[in-house]
Short mmCIF file of C-alpha atoms in Angstrom, two decimals:
data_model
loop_
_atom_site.label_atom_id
_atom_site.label_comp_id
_atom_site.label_asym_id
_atom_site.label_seq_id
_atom_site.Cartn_x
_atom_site.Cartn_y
_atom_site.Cartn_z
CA UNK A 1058 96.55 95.12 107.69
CA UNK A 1059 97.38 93.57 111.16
CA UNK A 1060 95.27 90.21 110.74
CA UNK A 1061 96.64 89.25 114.40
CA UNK A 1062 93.74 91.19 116.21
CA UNK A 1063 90.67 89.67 115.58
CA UNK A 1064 87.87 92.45 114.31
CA UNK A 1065 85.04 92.64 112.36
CA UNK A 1066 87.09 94.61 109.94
CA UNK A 1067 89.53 92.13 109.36
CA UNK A 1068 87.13 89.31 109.28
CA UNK A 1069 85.29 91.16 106.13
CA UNK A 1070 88.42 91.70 104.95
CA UNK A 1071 89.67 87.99 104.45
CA UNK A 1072 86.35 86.87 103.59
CA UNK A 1073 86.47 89.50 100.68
CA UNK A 1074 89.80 88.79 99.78
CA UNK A 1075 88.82 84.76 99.67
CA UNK A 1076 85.72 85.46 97.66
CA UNK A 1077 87.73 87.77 94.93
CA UNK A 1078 90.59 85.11 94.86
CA UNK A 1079 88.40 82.13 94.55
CA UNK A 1080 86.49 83.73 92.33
CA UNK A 1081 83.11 82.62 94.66
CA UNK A 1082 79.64 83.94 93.02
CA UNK A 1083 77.51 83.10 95.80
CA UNK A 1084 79.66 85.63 97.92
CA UNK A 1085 76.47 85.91 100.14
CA UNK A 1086 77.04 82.53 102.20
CA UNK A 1087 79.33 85.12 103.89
CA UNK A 1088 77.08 88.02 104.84
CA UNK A 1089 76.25 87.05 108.27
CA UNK A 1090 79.31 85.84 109.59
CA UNK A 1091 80.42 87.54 112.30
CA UNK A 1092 83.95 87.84 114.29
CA UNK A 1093 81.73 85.57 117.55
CA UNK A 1094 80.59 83.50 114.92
CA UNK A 1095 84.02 81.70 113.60
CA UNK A 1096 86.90 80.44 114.89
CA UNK A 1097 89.14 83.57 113.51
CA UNK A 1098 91.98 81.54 114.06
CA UNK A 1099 90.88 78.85 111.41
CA UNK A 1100 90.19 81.70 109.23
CA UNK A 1101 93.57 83.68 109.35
CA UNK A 1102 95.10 80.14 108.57
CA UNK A 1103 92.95 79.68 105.20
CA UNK A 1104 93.22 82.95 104.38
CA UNK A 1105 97.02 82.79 104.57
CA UNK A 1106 96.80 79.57 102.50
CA UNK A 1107 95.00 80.96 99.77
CA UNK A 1108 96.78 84.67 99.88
CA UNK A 1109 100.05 83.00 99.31
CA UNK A 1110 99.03 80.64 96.29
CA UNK A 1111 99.70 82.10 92.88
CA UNK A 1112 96.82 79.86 91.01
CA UNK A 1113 94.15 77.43 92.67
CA UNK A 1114 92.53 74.40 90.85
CA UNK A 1115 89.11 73.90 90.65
CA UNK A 1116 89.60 70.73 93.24
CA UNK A 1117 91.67 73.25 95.75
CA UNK A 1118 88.65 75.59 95.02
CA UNK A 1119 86.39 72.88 96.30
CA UNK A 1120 88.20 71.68 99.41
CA UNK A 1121 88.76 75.48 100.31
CA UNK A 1122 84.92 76.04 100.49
CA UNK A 1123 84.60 72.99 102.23
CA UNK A 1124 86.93 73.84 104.77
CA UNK A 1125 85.09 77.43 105.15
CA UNK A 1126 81.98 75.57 106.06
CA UNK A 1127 83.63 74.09 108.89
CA UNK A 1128 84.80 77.30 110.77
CA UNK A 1129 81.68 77.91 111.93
CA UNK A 1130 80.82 77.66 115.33
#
């Protein structure tokens, strides 16, 4: 998947791929979010982040979420 065009597709794409690897329950804080409604850069970045990491702690969990809050516009 080219992640270097922003879409919808790609967009509910990372956001699934985040929620499977952080193992999120409350997947539906994601529902709405739409390509106009985050900075996609910010999210390609995090999503990189997390793709590449073999394991993540429960802290790295934490600040990960965090940092998902503030991508947002």
């Amino acid at each position: 998947m080219n992640l270097e065009n922003p879409s919808q597709e790609n967009v509910t794409y990372m956001l699934n791929e985040i929620t499977a690897k952080l193992k999120m329950v409350n997947a539906s804080v994601f529902e709405n979010w739409t390509l106009e409604s985050i900075h996609y850069a910010s999210l390609v970045d995090i999503y990189t982040v997390i793709h590449r990491k073999k394991s993540i702690s429960l802290r790295e969990m934490q600040l990960f979420a965090e940092e998902l809050r503030t991508i947002r516009k």
